[in-house]
């Protein structure tokens, strides 16, 4: 591969990540027009990797393009958000339950848990400490990335490559949804991570699953409660919880 082509490929990936991060963090708000020229100047690259990055982000649902209009930052429709939360809830309950089952198996066996288990567990402990420190100093911005890393870490702890891959495919959109609700619920929900991990450490499969279900469900309720639609969810019990929340 020619050197310039390889550099463009690397630039495309890094620019794509940078633009996605700006969208997730709110630097680029839904509806904001994005052009190859402006993004090339912002990120110090040619238009080629920017063009490729915008195409990739359009496929991911972060950008939308219209003929004779150009590209702009997309918004997540309420029904899509509800579906994403539903899929996320199912995945994360499964990862929490599997992680707890693995903990129970490891700590009831004669041999100690494998080194890989402890490596992931130490990473999760550090993430929780960093998040607690951010909440303590009332700096909520780091919680978006820390939240994503925590949930992906639980997927790693579950030992299921398939669940991990599926969750990583959704991680960008999940971060976006979480970031949009950070001011109202991020600080409140962060302490729940430590409780979930405690249930996993104890090998309590049912409790770990239910704690994770409620944790994700609260994010879903908080996000959808800002919708103008009186019944934004496809699930009646979610709509009932939203109605109670907004009273």
XYZ file of C-alpha atoms in Angstrom, residues 49 84 131 134 141 151 175 200 202:
9
model
C -10.074 11.041 5.337
C -31.505 0.697 21.805
C -15.754 7.812 38.728
C -15.191 12.735 39.456
C -17.707 14.946 31.910
C -20.102 -1.804 31.222
C -22.461 6.656 25.178
C -21.132 -10.038 40.820
C -20.590 -12.376 45.602
